[in-house]
PDB file of C-alpha atoms in Angstrom:
ATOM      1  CA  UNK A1144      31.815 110.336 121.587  1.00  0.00           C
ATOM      2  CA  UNK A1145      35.265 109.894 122.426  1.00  0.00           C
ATOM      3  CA  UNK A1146      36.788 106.460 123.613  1.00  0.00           C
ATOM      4  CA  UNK A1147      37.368 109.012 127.299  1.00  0.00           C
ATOM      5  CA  UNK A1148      33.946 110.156 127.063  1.00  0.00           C
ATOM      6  CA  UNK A1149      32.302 106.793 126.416  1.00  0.00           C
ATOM      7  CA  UNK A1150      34.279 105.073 129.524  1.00  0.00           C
ATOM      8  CA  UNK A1151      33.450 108.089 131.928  1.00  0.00           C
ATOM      9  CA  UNK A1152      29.521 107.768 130.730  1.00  0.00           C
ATOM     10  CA  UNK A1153      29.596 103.866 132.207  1.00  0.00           C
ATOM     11  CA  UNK A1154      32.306 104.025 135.376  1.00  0.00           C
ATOM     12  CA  UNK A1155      32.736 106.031 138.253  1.00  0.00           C
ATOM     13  CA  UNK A1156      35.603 105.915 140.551  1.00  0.00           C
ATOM     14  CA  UNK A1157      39.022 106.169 138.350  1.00  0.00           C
ATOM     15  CA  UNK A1158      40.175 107.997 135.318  1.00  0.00           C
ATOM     16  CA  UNK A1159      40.879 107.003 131.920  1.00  0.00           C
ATOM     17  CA  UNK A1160      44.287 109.082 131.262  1.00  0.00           C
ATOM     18  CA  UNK A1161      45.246 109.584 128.016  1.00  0.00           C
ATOM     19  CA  UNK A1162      48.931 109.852 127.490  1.00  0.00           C
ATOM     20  CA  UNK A1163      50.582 112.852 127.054  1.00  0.00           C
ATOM     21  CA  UNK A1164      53.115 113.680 123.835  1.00  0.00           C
ATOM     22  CA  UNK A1165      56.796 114.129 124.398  1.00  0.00           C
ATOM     23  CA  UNK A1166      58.901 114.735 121.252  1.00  0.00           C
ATOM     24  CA  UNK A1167      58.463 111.703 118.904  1.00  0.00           C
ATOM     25  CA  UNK A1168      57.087 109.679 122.125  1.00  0.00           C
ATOM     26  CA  UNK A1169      54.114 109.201 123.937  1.00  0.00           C
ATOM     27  CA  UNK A1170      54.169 108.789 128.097  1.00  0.00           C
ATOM     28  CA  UNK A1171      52.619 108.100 131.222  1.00  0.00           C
ATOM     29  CA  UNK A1172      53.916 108.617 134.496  1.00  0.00           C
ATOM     30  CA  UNK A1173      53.059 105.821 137.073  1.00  0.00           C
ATOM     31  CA  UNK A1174      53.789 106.516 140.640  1.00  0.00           C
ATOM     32  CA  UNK A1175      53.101 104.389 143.670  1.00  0.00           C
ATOM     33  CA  UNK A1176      53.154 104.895 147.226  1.00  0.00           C
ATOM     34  CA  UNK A1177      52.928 102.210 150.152  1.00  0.00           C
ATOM     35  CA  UNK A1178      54.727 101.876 153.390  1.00  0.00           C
ATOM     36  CA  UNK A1179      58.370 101.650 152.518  1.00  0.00           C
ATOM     37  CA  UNK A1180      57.500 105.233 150.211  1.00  0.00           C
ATOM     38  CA  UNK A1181      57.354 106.209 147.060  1.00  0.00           C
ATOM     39  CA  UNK A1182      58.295 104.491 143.683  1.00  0.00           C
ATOM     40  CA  UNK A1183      58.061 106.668 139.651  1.00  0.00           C
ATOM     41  CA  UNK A1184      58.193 104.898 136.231  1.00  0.00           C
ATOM     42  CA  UNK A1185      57.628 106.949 132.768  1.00  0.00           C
ATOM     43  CA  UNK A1186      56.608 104.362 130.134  1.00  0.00           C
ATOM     44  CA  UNK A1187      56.823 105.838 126.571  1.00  0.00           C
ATOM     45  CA  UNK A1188      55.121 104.086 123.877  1.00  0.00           C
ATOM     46  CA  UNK A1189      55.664 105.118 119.584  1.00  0.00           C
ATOM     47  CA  UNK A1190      51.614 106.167 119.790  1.00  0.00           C
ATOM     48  CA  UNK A1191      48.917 107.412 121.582  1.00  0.00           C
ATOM     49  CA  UNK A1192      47.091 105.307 124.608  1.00  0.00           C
ATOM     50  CA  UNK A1193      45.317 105.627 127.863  1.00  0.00           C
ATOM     51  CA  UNK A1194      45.623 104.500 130.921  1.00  0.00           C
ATOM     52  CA  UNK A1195      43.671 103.096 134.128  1.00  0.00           C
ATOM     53  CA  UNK A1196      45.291 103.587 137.338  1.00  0.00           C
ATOM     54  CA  UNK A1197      43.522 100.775 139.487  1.00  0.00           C
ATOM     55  CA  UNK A1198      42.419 101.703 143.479  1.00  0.00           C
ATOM     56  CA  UNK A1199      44.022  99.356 145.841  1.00  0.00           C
ATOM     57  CA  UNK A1200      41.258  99.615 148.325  1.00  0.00           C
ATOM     58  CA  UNK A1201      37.890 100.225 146.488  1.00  0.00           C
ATOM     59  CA  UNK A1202      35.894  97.342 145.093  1.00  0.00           C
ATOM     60  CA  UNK A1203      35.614  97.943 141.350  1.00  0.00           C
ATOM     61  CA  UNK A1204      33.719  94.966 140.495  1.00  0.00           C
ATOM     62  CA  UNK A1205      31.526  93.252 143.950  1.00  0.00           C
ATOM     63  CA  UNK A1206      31.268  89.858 141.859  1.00  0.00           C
ATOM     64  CA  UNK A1207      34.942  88.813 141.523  1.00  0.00           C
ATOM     65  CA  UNK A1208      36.386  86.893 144.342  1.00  0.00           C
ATOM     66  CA  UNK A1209      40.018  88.338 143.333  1.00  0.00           C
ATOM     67  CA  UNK A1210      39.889  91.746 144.798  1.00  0.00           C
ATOM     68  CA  UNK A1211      43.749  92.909 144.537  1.00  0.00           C
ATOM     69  CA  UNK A1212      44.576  95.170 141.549  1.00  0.00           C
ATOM     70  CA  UNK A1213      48.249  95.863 140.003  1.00  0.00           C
ATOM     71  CA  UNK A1214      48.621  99.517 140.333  1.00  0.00           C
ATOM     72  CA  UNK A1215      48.519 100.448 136.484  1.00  0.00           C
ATOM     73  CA  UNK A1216      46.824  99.108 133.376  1.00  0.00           C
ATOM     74  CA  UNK A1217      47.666 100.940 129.919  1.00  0.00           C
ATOM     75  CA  UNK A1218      45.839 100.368 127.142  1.00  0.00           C
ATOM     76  CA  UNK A1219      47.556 100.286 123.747  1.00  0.00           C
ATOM     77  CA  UNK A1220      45.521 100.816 120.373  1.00  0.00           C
ATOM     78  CA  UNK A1221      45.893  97.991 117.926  1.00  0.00           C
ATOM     79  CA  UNK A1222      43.009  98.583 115.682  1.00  0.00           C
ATOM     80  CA  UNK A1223      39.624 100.175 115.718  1.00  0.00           C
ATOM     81  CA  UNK A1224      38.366  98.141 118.369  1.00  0.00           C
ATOM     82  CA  UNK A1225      41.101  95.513 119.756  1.00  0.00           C
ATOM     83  CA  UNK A1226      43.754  97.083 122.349  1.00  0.00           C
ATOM     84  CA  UNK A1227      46.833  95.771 124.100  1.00  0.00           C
ATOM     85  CA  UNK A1228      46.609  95.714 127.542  1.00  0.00           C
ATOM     86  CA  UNK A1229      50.544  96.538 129.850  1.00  0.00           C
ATOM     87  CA  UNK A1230      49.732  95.679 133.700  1.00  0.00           C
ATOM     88  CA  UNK A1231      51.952  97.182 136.116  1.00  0.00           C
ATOM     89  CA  UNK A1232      52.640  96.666 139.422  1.00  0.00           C
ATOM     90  CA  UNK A1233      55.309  98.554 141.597  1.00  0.00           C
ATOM     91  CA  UNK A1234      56.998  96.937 144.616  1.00  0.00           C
ATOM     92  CA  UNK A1235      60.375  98.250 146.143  1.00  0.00           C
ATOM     93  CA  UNK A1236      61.292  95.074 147.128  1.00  0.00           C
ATOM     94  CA  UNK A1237      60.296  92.025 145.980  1.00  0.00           C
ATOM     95  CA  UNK A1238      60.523  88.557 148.036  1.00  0.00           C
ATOM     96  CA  UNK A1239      58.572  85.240 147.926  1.00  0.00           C
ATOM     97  CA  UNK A1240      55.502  86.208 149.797  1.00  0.00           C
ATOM     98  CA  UNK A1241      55.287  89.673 147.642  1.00  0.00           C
ATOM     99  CA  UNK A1242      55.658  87.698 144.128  1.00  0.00           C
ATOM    100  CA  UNK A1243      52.934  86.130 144.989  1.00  0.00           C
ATOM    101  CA  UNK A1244      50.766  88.955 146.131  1.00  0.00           C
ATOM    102  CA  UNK A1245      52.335  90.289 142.276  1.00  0.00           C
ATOM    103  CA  UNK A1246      50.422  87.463 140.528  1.00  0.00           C
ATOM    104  CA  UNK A1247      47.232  87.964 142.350  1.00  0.00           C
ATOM    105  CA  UNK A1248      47.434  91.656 141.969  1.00  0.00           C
ATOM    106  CA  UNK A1249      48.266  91.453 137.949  1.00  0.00           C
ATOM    107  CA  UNK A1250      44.848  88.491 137.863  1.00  0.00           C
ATOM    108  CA  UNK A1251      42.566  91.374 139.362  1.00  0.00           C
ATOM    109  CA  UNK A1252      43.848  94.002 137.184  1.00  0.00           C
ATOM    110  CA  UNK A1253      43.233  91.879 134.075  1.00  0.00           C
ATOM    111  CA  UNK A1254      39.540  90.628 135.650  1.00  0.00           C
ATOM    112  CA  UNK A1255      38.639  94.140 135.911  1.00  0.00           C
ATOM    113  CA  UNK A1256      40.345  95.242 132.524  1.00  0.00           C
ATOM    114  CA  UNK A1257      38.292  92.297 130.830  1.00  0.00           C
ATOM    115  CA  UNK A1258      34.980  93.571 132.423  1.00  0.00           C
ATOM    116  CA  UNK A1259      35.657  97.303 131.796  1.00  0.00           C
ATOM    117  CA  UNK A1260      36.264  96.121 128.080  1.00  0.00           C
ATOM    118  CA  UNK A1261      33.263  94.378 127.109  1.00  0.00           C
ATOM    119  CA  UNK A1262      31.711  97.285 129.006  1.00  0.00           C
ATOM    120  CA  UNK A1263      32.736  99.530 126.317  1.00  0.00           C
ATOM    121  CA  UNK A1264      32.531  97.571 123.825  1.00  0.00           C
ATOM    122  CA  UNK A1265      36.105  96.634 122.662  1.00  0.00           C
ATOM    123  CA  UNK A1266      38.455  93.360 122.578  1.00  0.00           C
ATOM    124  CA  UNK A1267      41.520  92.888 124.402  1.00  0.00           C
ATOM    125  CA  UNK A1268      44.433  91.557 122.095  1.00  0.00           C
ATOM    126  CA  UNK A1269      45.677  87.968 123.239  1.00  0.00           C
ATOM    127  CA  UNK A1270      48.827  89.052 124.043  1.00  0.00           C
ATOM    128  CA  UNK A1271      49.114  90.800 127.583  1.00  0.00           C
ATOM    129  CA  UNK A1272      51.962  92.575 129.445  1.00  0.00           C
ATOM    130  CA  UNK A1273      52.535  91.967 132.864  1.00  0.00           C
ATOM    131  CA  UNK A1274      55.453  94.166 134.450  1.00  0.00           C
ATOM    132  CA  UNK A1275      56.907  93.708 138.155  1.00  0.00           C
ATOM    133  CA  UNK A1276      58.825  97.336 138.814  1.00  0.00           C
ATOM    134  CA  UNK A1277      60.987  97.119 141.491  1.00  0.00           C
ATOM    135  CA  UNK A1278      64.009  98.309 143.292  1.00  0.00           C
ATOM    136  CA  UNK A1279      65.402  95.942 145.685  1.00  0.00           C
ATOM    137  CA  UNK A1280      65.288  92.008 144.573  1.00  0.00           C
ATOM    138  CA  UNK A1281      65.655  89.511 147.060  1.00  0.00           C
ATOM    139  CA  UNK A1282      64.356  86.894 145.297  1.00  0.00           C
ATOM    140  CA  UNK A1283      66.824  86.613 142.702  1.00  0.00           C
ATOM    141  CA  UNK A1284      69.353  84.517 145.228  1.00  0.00           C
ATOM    142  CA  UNK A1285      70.501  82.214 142.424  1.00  0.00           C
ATOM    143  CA  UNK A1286      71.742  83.373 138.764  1.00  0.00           C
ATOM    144  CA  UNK A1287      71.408  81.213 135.315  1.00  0.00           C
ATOM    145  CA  UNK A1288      69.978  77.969 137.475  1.00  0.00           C
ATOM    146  CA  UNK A1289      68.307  74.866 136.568  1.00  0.00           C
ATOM    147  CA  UNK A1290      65.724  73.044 138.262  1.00  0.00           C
ATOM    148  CA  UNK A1291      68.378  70.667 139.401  1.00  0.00           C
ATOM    149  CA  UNK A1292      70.534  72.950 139.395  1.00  0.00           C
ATOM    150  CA  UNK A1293      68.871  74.990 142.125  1.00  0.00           C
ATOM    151  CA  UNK A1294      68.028  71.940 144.112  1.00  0.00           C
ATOM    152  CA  UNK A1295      71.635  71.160 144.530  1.00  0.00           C
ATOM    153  CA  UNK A1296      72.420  74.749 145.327  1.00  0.00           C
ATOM    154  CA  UNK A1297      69.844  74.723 148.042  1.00  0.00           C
ATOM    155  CA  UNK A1298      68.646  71.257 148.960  1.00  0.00           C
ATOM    156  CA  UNK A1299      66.775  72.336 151.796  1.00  0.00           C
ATOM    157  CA  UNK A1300      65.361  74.648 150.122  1.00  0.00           C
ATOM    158  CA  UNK A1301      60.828  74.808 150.331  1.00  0.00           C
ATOM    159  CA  UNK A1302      58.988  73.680 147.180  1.00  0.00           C
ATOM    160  CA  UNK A1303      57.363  76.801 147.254  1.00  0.00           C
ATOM    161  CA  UNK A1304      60.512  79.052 147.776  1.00  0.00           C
ATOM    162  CA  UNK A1305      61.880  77.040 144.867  1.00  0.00           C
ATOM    163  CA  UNK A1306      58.631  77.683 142.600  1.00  0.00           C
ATOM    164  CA  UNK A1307      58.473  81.221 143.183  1.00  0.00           C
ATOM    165  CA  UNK A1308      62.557  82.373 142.578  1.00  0.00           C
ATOM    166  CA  UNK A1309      61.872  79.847 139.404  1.00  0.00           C
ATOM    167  CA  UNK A1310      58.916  81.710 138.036  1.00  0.00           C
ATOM    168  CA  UNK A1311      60.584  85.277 139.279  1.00  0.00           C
ATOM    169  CA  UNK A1312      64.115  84.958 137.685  1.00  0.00           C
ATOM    170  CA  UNK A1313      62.881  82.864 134.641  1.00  0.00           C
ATOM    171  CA  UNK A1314      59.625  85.367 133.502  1.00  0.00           C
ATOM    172  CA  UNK A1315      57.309  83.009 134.160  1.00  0.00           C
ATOM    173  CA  UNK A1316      53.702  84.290 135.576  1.00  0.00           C
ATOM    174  CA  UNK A1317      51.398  81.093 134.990  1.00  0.00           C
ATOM    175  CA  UNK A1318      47.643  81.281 135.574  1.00  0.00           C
ATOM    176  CA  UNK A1319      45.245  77.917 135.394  1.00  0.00           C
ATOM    177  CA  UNK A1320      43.020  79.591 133.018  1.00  0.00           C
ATOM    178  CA  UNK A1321      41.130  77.150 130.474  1.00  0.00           C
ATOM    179  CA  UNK A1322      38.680  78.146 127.686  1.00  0.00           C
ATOM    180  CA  UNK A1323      38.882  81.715 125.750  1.00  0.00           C
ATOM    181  CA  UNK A1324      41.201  83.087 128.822  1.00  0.00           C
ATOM    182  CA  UNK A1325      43.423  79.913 128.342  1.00  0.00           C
ATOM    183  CA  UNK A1326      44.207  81.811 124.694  1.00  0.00           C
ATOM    184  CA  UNK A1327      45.710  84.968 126.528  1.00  0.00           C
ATOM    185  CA  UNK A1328      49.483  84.316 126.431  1.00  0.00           C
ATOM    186  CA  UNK A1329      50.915  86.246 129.418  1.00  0.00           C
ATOM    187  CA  UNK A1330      54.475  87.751 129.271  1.00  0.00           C
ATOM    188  CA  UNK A1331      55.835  89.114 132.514  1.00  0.00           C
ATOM    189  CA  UNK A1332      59.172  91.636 132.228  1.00  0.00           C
ATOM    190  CA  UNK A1333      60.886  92.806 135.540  1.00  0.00           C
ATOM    191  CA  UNK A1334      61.675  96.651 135.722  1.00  0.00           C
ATOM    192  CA  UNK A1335      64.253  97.637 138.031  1.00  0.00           C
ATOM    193  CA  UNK A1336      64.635 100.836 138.951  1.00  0.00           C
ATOM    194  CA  UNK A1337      68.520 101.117 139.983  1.00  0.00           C
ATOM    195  CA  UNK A1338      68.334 105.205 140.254  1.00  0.00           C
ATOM    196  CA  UNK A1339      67.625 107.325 143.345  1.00  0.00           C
ATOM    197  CA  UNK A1340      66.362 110.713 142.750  1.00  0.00           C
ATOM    198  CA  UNK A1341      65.499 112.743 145.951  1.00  0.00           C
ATOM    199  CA  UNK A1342      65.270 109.325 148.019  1.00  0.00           C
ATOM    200  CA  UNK A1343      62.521 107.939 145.098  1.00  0.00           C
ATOM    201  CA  UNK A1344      63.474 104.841 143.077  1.00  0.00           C
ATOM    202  CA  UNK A1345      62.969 106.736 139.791  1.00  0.00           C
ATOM    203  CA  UNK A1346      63.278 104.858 136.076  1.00  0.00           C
ATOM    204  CA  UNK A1347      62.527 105.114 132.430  1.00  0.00           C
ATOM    205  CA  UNK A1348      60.750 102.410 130.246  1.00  0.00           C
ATOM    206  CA  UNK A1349      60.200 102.252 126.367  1.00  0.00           C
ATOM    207  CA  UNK A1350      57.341  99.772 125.245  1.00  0.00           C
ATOM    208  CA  UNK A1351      57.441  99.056 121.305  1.00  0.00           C
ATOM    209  CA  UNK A1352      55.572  96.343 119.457  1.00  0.00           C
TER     210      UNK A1352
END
């Protein structure tokens, strides 16, 4: 039985996509839609994977109190049983209250990525992608700051303004997790998607290693 096979036997409710071969690459196509419209990114990767494209509305797992999902999880192959797991979420514009709603979102993806893996069986490797794509960044207001730095800049500035455009512009996407989780070393990449294609925010992304 196929790795497809084996996770369509045990869950209901989304697909397990595998990706699909384009010259000497391998890509998926994620595509989001909310209010302000629609949003495309092809990842390509050097070999074959699959990928979980998480519902935003429909409870996957009843037990965890984290019910927001990124939009996209992709599973990369390591070995026979151990994959690699890419999160991604897709916001057109990011601000303070959204990066937030980010981290959240990227925590329920990897809850429900953790369950659907013992579910079938495999590991997940300790090394997880988390990727914010985006098109408009207002976040971002300060370039190459400090701490202090950013305190002089803005000295009014909130505490938690000041946390989140430090964790946004410097990669940073901490989660209190102690024990086995408290292994999993996180590593958050912004994609911006400058282009405009047909009024979509449209973008290309290679993922290697």
């Amino acid at each position: 039985m196929t790795l497809v096979q084996n996770f369509h036997k045990y869950i209901q409710g989304v697909e397990f996509v595998q990706s699909v071969a384009q010259g000497d690459r391998f890509e998926h196509i994620i595509s989001e839609k909310d209010k302000s419209g629609l949003m495309t990114l092809v990842v390509g990767m050097d070999s074959i994977s699959h990928r979980i494209d998480l519902p935003s509305k429909k409870v996957l797992i009843h037990l965890l109190k984290n019910q927001r999902r990124a939009d996209s999880v992709i599973w990369e192959k390591r070995d026979e049983s151990t994959y690699r797991l890419h999160i991604f979420e897709l916001k057109r514009t990011v601000t303070e209250a959204k990066w937030q709603l980010i981290k959240d979102q990227f925590q329920g993806a990897f809850f429900v990525s953790l369950c659907i893996a013992k579910i079938l069986g495999l590991e997940v490797d300790t090394h997880v992608g988390l990727y914010t794509v985006y098109y408009e960044d207002q976040l971002d207001a300060v370039d190459n700051f400090t701490d202090n730095a950013l305190s002089d800049v803005e000295p009014d500035l909130p505490a938690k303004t000041k946390k989140a455009i430090l964790e946004w512009t410097n990669d940073l996407c901490p989660f209190d997790f102690t024990g086995y989780l408290g292994q999993i070393k996180f590593l958050h990449k912004k994609i911006h998607l400058p282009n405009i294609k047909d009024g979509i925010p449209v973008g290309t992304r290679y993922i290697t290693g």
